[in-house]
Each structure stands twice: as structure tokens, then as C-alpha cells.
Amino acid sequence: MAPKLPPQHSLQHSSTAAAGGHSHHDHAAQPKGILRWVLTTNHKEIGSLYLIFSLTMFFVGGIFALVVRAELFQPGLQLIEPEFFNQMTTMHGLIMVFAAVMPAFTGLANWMIPLQIGAPDMALPRLNNFSFWLLPVAFTLLLSTLLMPGGGPNFGWTFYAPLSTTYAPASTTFFILALHIAGISSILGAINIIATILNMRAPGMRMMDMPLFVWTWLITAFLLIAVMPVLAGVITMMLMDINFGTSFFDAAGGGDPVLFQHLFWFFGHPEVYIMILPAFGIVSAIIPTFARKPLFGYASMVYATAAIALLSFLVWAHHMFIVGLPLTAELFFMYSTMLIAVPTGVKVFNWVTTLFRGSISFEPPMLFALAFVVLFTIGGFSGLMLAIAPADFQYHDTYFVVAHFHYVLVPGAIFAIMAGVYYWLPKWTGYYPNERLAQCHFWCSIVGVNLTFFPMHFAGLAGMPRRIPDYALQFADFNMLSSIGAFFFGASQLMFVLVVVMCVRGGKKAPAKAWEGAEDLEWSVPSPAPLHTFETPPVFNRTHHHD
Amino acid sequence: MWSVVKSVLSALLGVQNDLKRQQDFSSGNPAAFIVVGIVITLVFVLILVGIAVIASR
Amino acid sequence: MAVNDTVQSLGVKRTVIRTVAALIGMFAFAFALVPLYDVFCSVTGLNGKVDTTAKAIIHEEVDQSRYITVQFITRGSAGLPWRMSVETRQMRVHPGQTAEVDFTFTNNSHVESWGRAVPSVSPSSATTHLRKVSCFCFQEQQLQGDERLTIPLIFQLARDLPEDINTITLVYTLYPVHHLVKDISKNDNKTIGDSI
Amino acid sequence: MHLSWQWLLTITSAFSITQAHANSWNMPVGVTDISQDIFGLHMAIFWVCVVIGVIVFGVMFYSLFKYRHSKGEKAANFHEHTSVEILWTAIPILILVGMAVPATATLKSMYDSSEADLDVMITGQQWRWRYEYLGEDVAFTSNMSTSRAQIRGEEARDEHYLLDVDEPLVLPINRKVRFLMTSDDVIHSWWVPELAVKQDTIPGFINENWVKINEPGIYRGQCAELCGVNHGFMPVVVHAMEEEEFEAWLAERKEAAEQEAMGVDREWEMEDLMARGETVYQTICSSCHQSEGQGAPPAFPALANNNQLISDLDWHMNRVINGVSGAAMPAFRSTLNPVEIAAVVTYTRNAWGNETGDVVQPATVAERIAQ
């Protein structure tokens, strides 16, 4: 008997599942117009809100990045002052991490998790609405600090004390408040996702039958629950240091600036995985679909994700190899960091083996997923290099690190989000995205991403520190290339907006099962997915198409 | 018990076959896995600390 | 259906309660990490952070075979018109031997102020082997205008000091303490816009 | 394992030594044993990544090419293979152990700062470095000497644009120099790539590192940790010279310091103070308070036409000597000598329309610093 793989299944439709729920009592008096969106408790509408918000913020953060790249186009100070430059690098990081990548994943989770597990909605719909609307509040507040006297946060998205406490601009209190609100939003979102996944699965669907996107989000949500309170704790301590005369991080009062870094990275490293684990889930859905072959090593994938999540709590001080840790600590964190490469490698091997002897086609979601595998792996390689503590003494705080984490986050997290959007757009809108435009978007993005970030490896190795507004002449060529690439990449993303807008308005009609090889539960409801699905739980059968 | 330990160990490496996984998930007691998982993680940390201490001599 | 719904909503409720409990726990844990970190530092000597409590002398045989150079460095900081000096910049001691060195604090201004000397030890692996019998570290000192104060530091190096350490550097940084001179310091800090 | 690593190191360094100096693409090989070890590690792990990458991407692109749907390829249906999975877990672990062994050895030698011949204390300060040769009575600050005009593009940029300082750190070669590092304000990071020393300087805490330079030369680096507005303008320059040359330099510096100390007791003319003061102001003060004293409020107040400054000499001197806690204004009593402080105070009280006519004598300053 061949072993069975779970996410391959068929669905017995209950007769009402696809019929939509216009008559459902909860939704009898639905508000119209703008209020409908403000008050909505529907997971699909909230999902869309999250995605629209995150796309907007992606452009805001992107413009900040372009301001930075424009200044760095040539040596010398041409366009902006160092003070504003620091605010731009800081805001770019904060916005991209907390307002673009994280909400995008939450948006995808809102849309897809109920569809993938056969639930009618999220477990806590009203909380869902609240956690979304906290985000615009938080980031309006954060962006408004740029207009305050003394300017906005200028201490980097890692806001190391005492630069962010004793020496910070007056607006820092508002920055802390904004981060608190964003943190609460993430936490509430995580609670909702956990409650949904654990309690709302269709009858017959066991944990190990869940699609990997659901699995990776479950693990991500647990990570959020574990580390967002730590972030809240750290910024609360900062707040107290700034306003109430404590000295958690102030050596003058017996505190320790290094403690800040320990606490921050205890949050920060799992945070990095929060931004990549759902991406693993998306890619693990797309590759089998377009290779028309079941995912290789489903169980390994789940376990590897859990192992990565667990290990992420044991490696934080690899961000701190040069703060003067004792030798033993340095060795411990070097070893644990190197080990994290193992489960990550397992994932890459699994994806490649899924492709092996498949029947592969290259629709836009697949293109982005394949680019993810290659470029994320390159980011993984530079991560492995950074794990070697003595070598990190040279890499640390240089553009090599900038190149590393942008490879992991841009063609990593962001490409996976775009892959997910292209993959699920037919389900959301009922139309296929424009193939040629999407292809064009893909190839431009690939060129842009590599042109922007690849030269940064060289600039870093040659000795360019990060977060500097001006640089020595030997770095000029690399920076010019990076800046050209950044503007090209930024402009290419307008095509993405165009594809999405066009797809919402019309295009080639998509059937319920929009992709030939797609297997998960969401493809059993019509395209576009009606506002209310699975109001009568579907019966989940584990059958195996490929046996 | 040994089977649980084995499952958790293979989870740590990210290697597991489907048959074993089916067994794990039908055993129906996640608490055992969580407890064993935490214990093994602690043991893993201690081993790593041990290696680091020895190596730094 | 209805039965199913209640089962489900009970499950949701339980999950929410558990996750919220975990959240509160993690938030408390973040604050608990601060004292835990101090404990960890004083056990391992991480970061050269010095244990602030005075230790009793342990009478152990002096290790005549080794000499350790102990350097003393004193530093001032912005906002405190004090000078801190040490009678000798370095001394050589045997492990196990008790040694004494005088530190002098001088207030160069004509008004009273408060300061505090924050110690740090390098290499950090020596931290746990440096026993301070009497020390002014972290204690707030008050000096009247133009006052001068000499305080001894009595210390002992443990015999089990690692073999590869032959120089220990003890640095004191003087910081102003603001609580009593708050009004002056507030002015100092907040009016930078219209003054210096 | 160790042998194979040595072998890798040899070829990789042979590879790069030919192009070491002109190479601006790769990490410098450096001029210390440690930096060369690190370079070896860097190249070894790089080639490991390249080999793994070639294999993994090779299989991937082969599959993408070979098993195309458009070619009518039928998909297979396998989805697990325990022994293959164990194999591809075990091999990376072995490779990692192979990397960890030499990395551990290098790290251990980096941490061994015992038996140093010379101690230098490095203090980071917004935005300059201060160097003190412990026990030698020689100390100075090192400021970036690249002019604002070059940064603004009003002047041609020279070869060492942004990487030039007024006073480099001078070190002897072939001697073990121990660095003690700390900071006066925020966290900085002292970095010279060719010495492979990058270490955070942390306020209130002391860090240690060391270097033994093999070749004389001038080595340049920068502050690596974001430390505020002028983070990008805080270069490090190390001038490594032969031991005798270094001794001569040190003796000369000591004598110069004594000369300077004698200047404290004599009565200075206003002109001399103004001239000296302008130099001090432009190297030390102008990065924040700007070259014409116009400042950059709110962080850096204007000095020109500053009423408080003009009306209160005592307050002004206190600011310069003792600094402002929690702001970028450091206490200059320990970094400038009385002559310099007197000069710069006199200068700021009489420049840009601050026509107070005050002349501050070095002796007055000296009295305020050490009573």
C-alpha cells in the first residue's frame, strides 16, 4: 500500500456551499457604500482590505527606499540631508516590515485560510475587523512623525538604544505608540488565525490534512503570540527610559545598552521567520500545482517549518557577534545558526524534488515561485556565510548584510506574496490576470531585483557600511547600479497594480478550478468565490488523485 | 514513548515519512509530542552549550 | 448543526483564553528577562557587567607563581563637572592577594551635584573572578561645590582566574545623577533649541 | 577535515593575492594573521555555497527544461523517499561541522588578547574617534578631514574622499596592540577591514580586541554602527609603521604635549586665540553647529547671535568643558587641552557677529578643569 498524501482530496459539496449566503440572518441588514467596508466582518472583504493596505504601504515604503537610492546614486550629498536620510532608511524598514509584508500575509491568511479548511469565516469576525482598522491608525501615526519638529525616527528599524532613547528625537514616543498599536493588531490577527485553524476545520479534516499554507501560518501565528509581547515589552521599557526616568538601557543609571539588543533580537529573529514561513506555504502550494505532481515530503515540510520556528528562538545573538559577547556565547550562537541551515535546506531540496519528473508549466504564479526558490536560496547562502562568526566580523553592518536580507525579503517574502496573488486572483475576481502583462511584470522584477541587490554583496565585501548617506569613491559603481536597479524595480511594480486592477475589472473567465493541477479545497468553490462560502460545512474526504 | 521521541527527533531534522506521520497523528495525544519536543529542545540546547564550552577551552 | 456550532464556539473560546494567557505570560517574561539578564551576567561575566554587592574576603593561599596586571581607567561624561582620578594607573597583584587602591572624586564646580561611577571589566571572562570587598560602584555620591573625596577600592582576584588572563582592566565611568538636580538638568536638556 | 581546510585556504588565498590590492569586489585579505584566516574562511564557505548552488540549481533547471508540460511530459507521482531525505540532511550537517572546526579555531585566536605590548583606548564620540595610548600620556582625537565643499560637490573629490582624518591612529607593526573600546554617547563600531577588527564601542562598557599588523601601511575604515546624523562621516585611519619609527613618533608626540602644556601658563593675544580657535572650531564643532555657527536646530542650536551664549561667559565655558548629558554635546575637558578650549571659546564669542570682545585665557580654563 502506497503511503497517502493528505492535501489531495475531493470534496462532496453540500448543496448550499456554493450558493452564496445572501439570505443568511447575520447579514440581513448589510450597510452599503463605504460603511460596508468599514464595518465588514467578512473574511474575504477584510482580506482584501489588508491586501490593499499592504500594497499601498509597499509603495510608500518603496518611495522611501527610492529616496535613499536616489541620494546614493552618486557620491556626495546631492538631494537630501543626512538627518532626513536616516529617517528615510528607518521608515523604509519599519513600513516594509510592519505595514507591507506582515499585513500582506495576514490578508492572504484572511482570504484563504477559511477557504482552504472549509470554514465559513474566521473564528472571530468582529475582532478581525478591529485588528485591521488598527493598522491604518498605527501607520498614519507613524508617518505623521515625519512632520513633527525634530523629525521622525532616525535610528534604523532596529532602533538600538541609547540612540533611540537618550539621543532620540521628540517624536519617538509616538513611534512607540504606533508600534504598540501595530503589535496589538498583529497579535489579534494571530489569535484569530489560531482559533480558526484549530476549531473551524471542515469535518474530517485533520491537522495533517491541512494545506501547507495553513500549516505555516499556524506556526507563524504561534511565533507572533510568542514574540510580539516581547517587542511590546522592549518598547515599553524604552518609553519608560525616555519619559519616566528609568534606566533599563542607560549605562548612566546602571542599565545596559546591550540588553536592548538581546531583547530586540529575541523578538527580531523569530520576526524574520514570521515574514518568511507563510511564503514557504504559498510556494509549497504553487509548485505542486504547476508541476502537476504532489509535493515531495509534505510531512518533512511541516516538521521542518516547526523546527525552523523552534530554532529561531536560539539564534538571536548572531545579530550581535560584534558587541563583545564572551567566546562561549559566540560559539553557541554560531553553531545554532549554522544548524538552522539544515531544515531550511530540506525545504529547498523538497521543492526541487517536487519539480523533478513533474509536468511543468510556467504561468505567472509559477514563475514567481521558481524565482523565489532560486533567489531565496541565494539569500540563504549569504546567511550561511554570515553565520560563520569570525567572517561575520567583516560582514557585519555592511552592505553584504543589506544584500542578504533583501534577497530573503524581496525575492523571498514579496515574490511569494506576488506569486500568491497571481495564484489566487482567479479565485478572488473570477478572471485570470493578464498573462502577457504578468509575464512582463515578472521579468522586469527579476532584472530589477538582481540589479538592485546583487551589487550590494560586492559593495559590502569591499567595505561599505550600511546606513551611510554618502560613501567613498570605490563604491560608486556598485551604488549606481543598485540605484538604477531600484528605480527599475520600483517602476515595474506599477505593472503589478495594473494587472490587479485589470483583473478585478474583467478578463478571461476562470472556472472553479482555475489551475489544472490545483488540488486544495479553495478550488472547489466557484470563481469568483461568493461572499459567503461553506456556510454548511463541506465533508472532507481524503482521496488521492495520483494513486 | 520511544516512537514519540523518534518522531520528534526526525521533526527536528525535518525528515519524516508519511506512514510514521499518519501514526503520529492518529495517536491523538498532542501533549506527549509537545512535552517530548520541549524536553528534546532543552537537551539540544544543553548539548550545544556543552560543545561551545568545550570548544572555548 | 446547532450542537456543532456550540462545540465550535466553545473550542474558539478555549483557544482564545489560552493564547491570551500565553500573551500575558510572554509580556511578563520580557520584563522578567531584565533581572534574569543581570543574574546571567553576574554568573557568566557577560559583557563585563560587574556584580554590585560587596563580597567578603575569601582567605585563600596567595598564588605567588603568577602576577596579574590590573589597570584602572577613569572616565568622565558629559553633564557632570567632576574629575575622577586614581592613585595608580596599574598595579601587579597575585591571585588570592587582597589589594587596595584609592580613587579621588573632585567636584570642579561651585555647586553641589550627584554622580555615580559605573564599572566595567575587561576581559569579560575575568569579571566573575574579581571580588570587590568594598566598592563605590553604582552608589550615588554627593559632592558639595569644590569638594574632594577619596574612596578606596579593596579587591581580590580569585585564585581560579583563567590561566590565559594576565591583564585585567577596570574602567569607571562617572555619570551625573539627575534626581536631585532635576530642575537644572531639565533646563540643560530641554532648552537646547534656543541655547547651546 | 582540518587538512582539507588548510588546502582550501591555500588555493583561495593564492587565487586572490595576485589581485589583492586592485580587488574592490571581494573582502580584503588584510595585513594581520587573523584577517588572512578570516579571508580563508570567507572564501571556503563561499565555494561551499557555490558548489551546493550549482548542484541544486543544476537539478532544478534540468527539471524545468526536461519535464515541461508543453512537451507533453507526464508527471510522476512519488512524494517521499526517506533514505534520500536522510542523506540530504546528513550531508549538509557534515559540511557544517567541517566549517565549524576552522571557524572555532579562528574565533579562539581572535579572543586571545593576552600578552599585549601596547594598550590603546579607543573612544567613540559623536562623530569622531579618540585614541589614548595608555601609560604613555599621548592622546588625541581623530576627525574626518574631508571638506564640506567636497561632500557638496563644490570641489573635486580626492582619492580618499570621506576616508581621510586629521590625525590617524599610529601603530607599530609586529607588535601585539590591545584595544580597549568604549563610547561617550551612543554605540559606535570601530572597523578597519584590512585589520579585520570590527568591534562595537558601548557607552559605560569596555570591549577588548587586538591586532598585530604584519606590514606597514595606511589602512582605512569607517564607523559601522548607525550612530546619528554624521554616522557616515566618521572614518578610521590607521597608520602602521616600523617599530623604531613608531617609537620616534611617540616621543615626538609626548614632547609636543609638553610644549602645549607650557602654553597654558602664558598670556595669549586675542589674535592668536582666534586663529587657533577657528581651526579647532572647524575640525571639532562645525560638523554640528555648522561652519558659520548657524547650527541645525532643534538638534544642534545656533551659536551665532545666540543670546544666552553672548550674555553668559560662565555658562558658555561650562557647556564646552562639561558638555550636556544626553545630548550630542560632549564634555571637552578630557578631549581638548586648555589652550584649545580657551581658543575655541574666544573664537565663538567673537565670530559671526558675536562681538563680545571676551578673551578667555588658557590659564582660566585650566583652573576650571582641575582645581
mmCIF file of N, CA, C and O in Angstrom, chain A residues 3-6 206-208 215 298-300 303-304 307 310-311 314 327-328 331-332 335-336 339 343 346, chain B residues 7 11-19 21-22 24-26 37 41 44-45 48-49 51-53 55-56:
data_model
loop_
_atom_site.group_PDB
_atom_site.id
_atom_site.type_symbol
_atom_site.label_atom_id
_atom_site.label_comp_id
_atom_site.label_asym_id
_atom_site.label_seq_id
_atom_site.Cartn_x
_atom_site.Cartn_y
_atom_site.Cartn_z
ATOM 1 N N PRO A 3 1.976 4.952 0.625
ATOM 2 C CA PRO A 3 1.609 5.951 1.633
ATOM 3 C C PRO A 3 0.740 7.039 1.007
ATOM 4 O O PRO A 3 0.879 7.375 -0.164
ATOM 5 N N LYS A 4 -0.125 7.563 1.796
ATOM 6 C CA LYS A 4 -1.088 8.528 1.264
ATOM 7 C C LYS A 4 -0.669 9.949 1.620
ATOM 8 O O LYS A 4 -0.182 10.220 2.705
ATOM 9 N N LEU A 5 -0.895 10.833 0.719
ATOM 10 C CA LEU A 5 -0.568 12.216 0.982
ATOM 11 C C LEU A 5 -1.841 13.023 1.153
ATOM 12 O O LEU A 5 -2.720 12.965 0.316
ATOM 13 N N PRO A 6 -1.927 13.785 2.194
ATOM 14 C CA PRO A 6 -3.214 14.383 2.530
ATOM 15 C C PRO A 6 -3.767 15.483 1.616
ATOM 16 O O PRO A 6 -4.928 15.409 1.278
ATOM 17 N N ARG A 206 -8.131 16.572 9.258
ATOM 18 C CA ARG A 206 -7.262 16.558 10.422
ATOM 19 C C ARG A 206 -6.130 17.558 10.216
ATOM 20 O O ARG A 206 -5.955 18.075 9.120
ATOM 21 N N MET A 207 -5.359 17.780 11.273
ATOM 22 C CA MET A 207 -4.262 18.757 11.156
ATOM 23 C C MET A 207 -3.364 18.419 9.969
ATOM 24 O O MET A 207 -2.963 19.283 9.204
ATOM 25 N N MET A 208 -3.055 17.132 9.851
ATOM 26 C CA MET A 208 -2.112 16.739 8.810
ATOM 27 C C MET A 208 -2.744 16.674 7.419
ATOM 28 O O MET A 208 -2.108 16.246 6.469
ATOM 29 N N TRP A 215 -0.686 25.386 7.495
ATOM 30 C CA TRP A 215 0.297 24.941 8.493
ATOM 31 C C TRP A 215 1.315 26.025 8.814
ATOM 32 O O TRP A 215 1.593 26.326 9.977
ATOM 33 N N TYR A 298 5.653 16.131 2.202
ATOM 34 C CA TYR A 298 4.735 17.012 2.929
ATOM 35 C C TYR A 298 5.049 17.017 4.424
ATOM 36 O O TYR A 298 5.176 18.067 5.060
ATOM 37 N N ALA A 299 5.207 15.817 4.977
ATOM 38 C CA ALA A 299 5.459 15.708 6.419
ATOM 39 C C ALA A 299 6.769 16.388 6.788
ATOM 40 O O ALA A 299 6.848 17.145 7.763
ATOM 41 N N SER A 300 7.795 16.172 5.971
ATOM 42 C CA SER A 300 9.078 16.822 6.257
ATOM 43 C C SER A 300 8.918 18.332 6.256
ATOM 44 O O SER A 300 9.528 19.039 7.049
ATOM 45 N N TYR A 303 7.332 19.447 9.466
ATOM 46 C CA TYR A 303 8.277 19.308 10.569
ATOM 47 C C TYR A 303 9.428 20.295 10.436
ATOM 48 O O TYR A 303 9.894 20.860 11.418
ATOM 49 N N ALA A 304 9.888 20.500 9.206
ATOM 50 C CA ALA A 304 10.988 21.444 9.015
ATOM 51 C C ALA A 304 10.538 22.849 9.412
ATOM 52 O O ALA A 304 11.294 23.606 10.028
ATOM 53 N N ALA A 307 10.583 23.005 13.080
ATOM 54 C CA ALA A 307 11.958 23.025 13.580
ATOM 55 C C ALA A 307 12.580 24.400 13.387
ATOM 56 O O ALA A 307 13.250 24.924 14.276
ATOM 57 N N LEU A 310 11.223 26.717 16.009
ATOM 58 C CA LEU A 310 11.794 26.458 17.326
ATOM 59 C C LEU A 310 13.235 26.977 17.402
ATOM 60 O O LEU A 310 13.620 27.654 18.353
ATOM 61 N N LEU A 311 14.007 26.662 16.350
ATOM 62 C CA LEU A 311 15.404 27.103 16.335
ATOM 63 C C LEU A 311 15.508 28.627 16.312
ATOM 64 O O LEU A 311 16.493 29.190 16.789
ATOM 65 N N LEU A 314 16.699 30.377 19.284
ATOM 66 C CA LEU A 314 18.005 30.029 19.849
ATOM 67 C C LEU A 314 19.158 30.706 19.124
ATOM 68 O O LEU A 314 20.305 30.380 19.366
ATOM 69 N N LEU A 327 33.402 34.326 24.461
ATOM 70 C CA LEU A 327 33.700 33.320 23.438
ATOM 71 C C LEU A 327 32.669 32.189 23.402
ATOM 72 O O LEU A 327 32.211 31.784 22.332
ATOM 73 N N THR A 328 32.297 31.706 24.581
ATOM 74 C CA THR A 328 31.358 30.579 24.618
ATOM 75 C C THR A 328 30.028 30.941 23.972
ATOM 76 O O THR A 328 29.466 30.161 23.202
ATOM 77 N N LEU A 331 30.362 31.054 20.244
ATOM 78 C CA LEU A 331 30.383 29.721 19.642
ATOM 79 C C LEU A 331 28.985 29.108 19.631
ATOM 80 O O LEU A 331 28.546 28.547 18.623
ATOM 81 N N PHE A 332 28.279 29.231 20.747
ATOM 82 C CA PHE A 332 26.933 28.662 20.821
ATOM 83 C C PHE A 332 26.056 29.216 19.700
ATOM 84 O O PHE A 332 25.396 28.471 18.973
ATOM 85 N N TYR A 335 27.081 27.979 16.217
ATOM 86 C CA TYR A 335 26.661 26.600 15.917
ATOM 87 C C TYR A 335 25.153 26.530 15.663
ATOM 88 O O TYR A 335 24.693 25.900 14.710
ATOM 89 N N SER A 336 24.373 27.171 16.538
ATOM 90 C CA SER A 336 22.923 27.050 16.379
ATOM 91 C C SER A 336 22.470 27.703 15.072
ATOM 92 O O SER A 336 21.561 27.213 14.401
ATOM 93 N N LEU A 339 23.168 25.434 12.213
ATOM 94 C CA LEU A 339 22.233 24.303 12.167
ATOM 95 C C LEU A 339 20.903 24.668 11.529
ATOM 96 O O LEU A 339 20.237 23.815 10.941
ATOM 97 N N PRO A 343 17.239 22.463 8.306
ATOM 98 C CA PRO A 343 15.830 22.362 7.909
ATOM 99 C C PRO A 343 15.476 23.286 6.742
ATOM 100 O O PRO A 343 14.608 22.951 5.933
ATOM 101 N N VAL A 346 16.402 21.476 3.719
ATOM 102 C CA VAL A 346 15.440 20.406 3.458
ATOM 103 C C VAL A 346 14.270 20.942 2.633
ATOM 104 O O VAL A 346 13.815 20.306 1.684
ATOM 105 N N SER B 7 9.875 10.382 16.545
ATOM 106 C CA SER B 7 9.164 11.327 15.681
ATOM 107 C C SER B 7 9.666 12.751 15.895
ATOM 108 O O SER B 7 9.888 13.495 14.940
ATOM 109 N N ALA B 11 11.524 15.212 13.399
ATOM 110 C CA ALA B 11 10.947 16.527 13.143
ATOM 111 C C ALA B 11 12.020 17.602 13.234
ATOM 112 O O ALA B 11 12.054 18.539 12.450
ATOM 113 N N LEU B 12 12.923 17.422 14.181
ATOM 114 C CA LEU B 12 13.984 18.396 14.379
ATOM 115 C C LEU B 12 14.864 18.495 13.139
ATOM 116 O O LEU B 12 15.371 19.550 12.783
ATOM 117 N N LEU B 13 15.051 17.385 12.471
ATOM 118 C CA LEU B 13 15.832 17.388 11.245
ATOM 119 C C LEU B 13 14.968 17.741 10.047
ATOM 120 O O LEU B 13 15.471 18.024 8.974
ATOM 121 N N GLY B 14 13.661 17.692 10.230
ATOM 122 C CA GLY B 14 12.791 17.949 9.099
ATOM 123 C C GLY B 14 12.678 16.761 8.182
ATOM 124 O O GLY B 14 12.421 16.895 6.993
ATOM 125 N N VAL B 15 12.867 15.568 8.702
ATOM 126 C CA VAL B 15 12.726 14.365 7.891
ATOM 127 C C VAL B 15 11.666 13.480 8.539
ATOM 128 O O VAL B 15 11.736 13.175 9.719
ATOM 129 N N GLN B 16 10.683 13.080 7.758
ATOM 130 C CA GLN B 16 9.697 12.177 8.326
ATOM 131 C C GLN B 16 8.964 11.492 7.186
ATOM 132 O O GLN B 16 8.651 12.122 6.184
ATOM 133 N N ASN B 17 8.714 10.210 7.325
ATOM 134 C CA ASN B 17 7.950 9.604 6.253
ATOM 135 C C ASN B 17 6.465 9.626 6.574
ATOM 136 O O ASN B 17 6.041 9.887 7.693
ATOM 137 N N ASP B 18 5.724 9.354 5.534
ATOM 138 C CA ASP B 18 4.294 9.573 5.637
ATOM 139 C C ASP B 18 3.608 8.573 6.551
ATOM 140 O O ASP B 18 2.702 8.919 7.298
ATOM 141 N N LEU B 19 4.096 7.346 6.487
ATOM 142 C CA LEU B 19 3.476 6.287 7.280
ATOM 143 C C LEU B 19 3.572 6.629 8.765
ATOM 144 O O LEU B 19 2.608 6.588 9.522
ATOM 145 N N ARG B 21 4.110 9.507 10.039
ATOM 146 C CA ARG B 21 3.332 10.699 10.329
ATOM 147 C C ARG B 21 1.866 10.348 10.559
ATOM 148 O O ARG B 21 1.227 10.839 11.473
ATOM 149 N N GLN B 22 1.354 9.457 9.706
ATOM 150 C CA GLN B 22 -0.031 9.021 9.877
ATOM 151 C C GLN B 22 -0.212 8.431 11.269
ATOM 152 O O GLN B 22 -1.173 8.736 11.960
ATOM 153 N N ASP B 24 1.635 9.047 13.945
ATOM 154 C CA ASP B 24 1.743 10.100 14.950
ATOM 155 C C ASP B 24 0.423 10.826 15.117
ATOM 156 O O ASP B 24 -0.024 11.086 16.219
ATOM 157 N N PHE B 25 -0.164 11.150 13.964
ATOM 158 C CA PHE B 25 -1.337 11.993 14.050
ATOM 159 C C PHE B 25 -2.599 11.220 14.365
ATOM 160 O O PHE B 25 -3.629 11.807 14.634
ATOM 161 N N SER B 26 -2.494 9.909 14.338
ATOM 162 C CA SER B 26 -3.664 9.177 14.783
ATOM 163 C C SER B 26 -3.535 8.761 16.243
ATOM 164 O O SER B 26 -4.496 8.335 16.853
ATOM 165 N N GLY B 37 8.873 17.301 22.769
ATOM 166 C CA GLY B 37 9.503 18.332 21.953
ATOM 167 C C GLY B 37 10.261 19.331 22.799
ATOM 168 O O GLY B 37 11.415 19.665 22.511
ATOM 169 N N THR B 41 14.254 19.818 22.935
ATOM 170 C CA THR B 41 14.844 21.125 22.632
ATOM 171 C C THR B 41 15.816 21.544 23.736
ATOM 172 O O THR B 41 16.924 22.008 23.462
ATOM 173 N N PHE B 44 18.856 19.547 23.479
ATOM 174 C CA PHE B 44 19.604 20.045 22.328
ATOM 175 C C PHE B 44 20.397 21.302 22.693
ATOM 176 O O PHE B 44 21.588 21.420 22.398
ATOM 177 N N VAL B 45 19.727 22.226 23.414
ATOM 178 C CA VAL B 45 20.409 23.458 23.822
ATOM 179 C C VAL B 45 21.581 23.127 24.741
ATOM 180 O O VAL B 45 22.690 23.639 24.571
ATOM 181 N N LEU B 48 24.446 21.740 22.847
ATOM 182 C CA LEU B 48 25.127 22.790 22.099
ATOM 183 C C LEU B 48 25.970 23.664 23.030
ATOM 184 O O LEU B 48 27.101 24.020 22.715
ATOM 185 N N VAL B 49 25.409 23.990 24.213
ATOM 186 C CA VAL B 49 26.169 24.763 25.192
ATOM 187 C C VAL B 49 27.416 23.981 25.599
ATOM 188 O O VAL B 49 28.519 24.527 25.665
ATOM 189 N N ILE B 51 29.058 21.713 23.901
ATOM 190 C CA ILE B 51 30.058 21.746 22.826
ATOM 191 C C ILE B 51 30.759 23.102 22.814
ATOM 192 O O ILE B 51 31.985 23.190 22.704
ATOM 193 N N ALA B 52 29.971 24.187 22.969
ATOM 194 C CA ALA B 52 30.560 25.529 22.935
ATOM 195 C C ALA B 52 31.540 25.717 24.085
ATOM 196 O O ALA B 52 32.625 26.279 23.912
ATOM 197 N N VAL B 53 31.167 25.212 25.282
ATOM 198 C CA VAL B 53 32.055 25.360 26.441
ATOM 199 C C VAL B 53 33.353 24.593 26.213
ATOM 200 O O VAL B 53 34.453 25.109 26.418
ATOM 201 N N ALA B 55 34.625 23.672 23.347
ATOM 202 C CA ALA B 55 35.384 24.261 22.246
ATOM 203 C C ALA B 55 36.094 25.542 22.656
ATOM 204 O O ALA B 55 37.137 25.883 22.123
ATOM 205 N N SER B 56 35.522 26.258 23.644
ATOM 206 C CA SER B 56 36.139 27.535 24.007
ATOM 207 C C SER B 56 37.286 27.358 25.001
ATOM 208 O O SER B 56 37.956 28.317 25.342
#
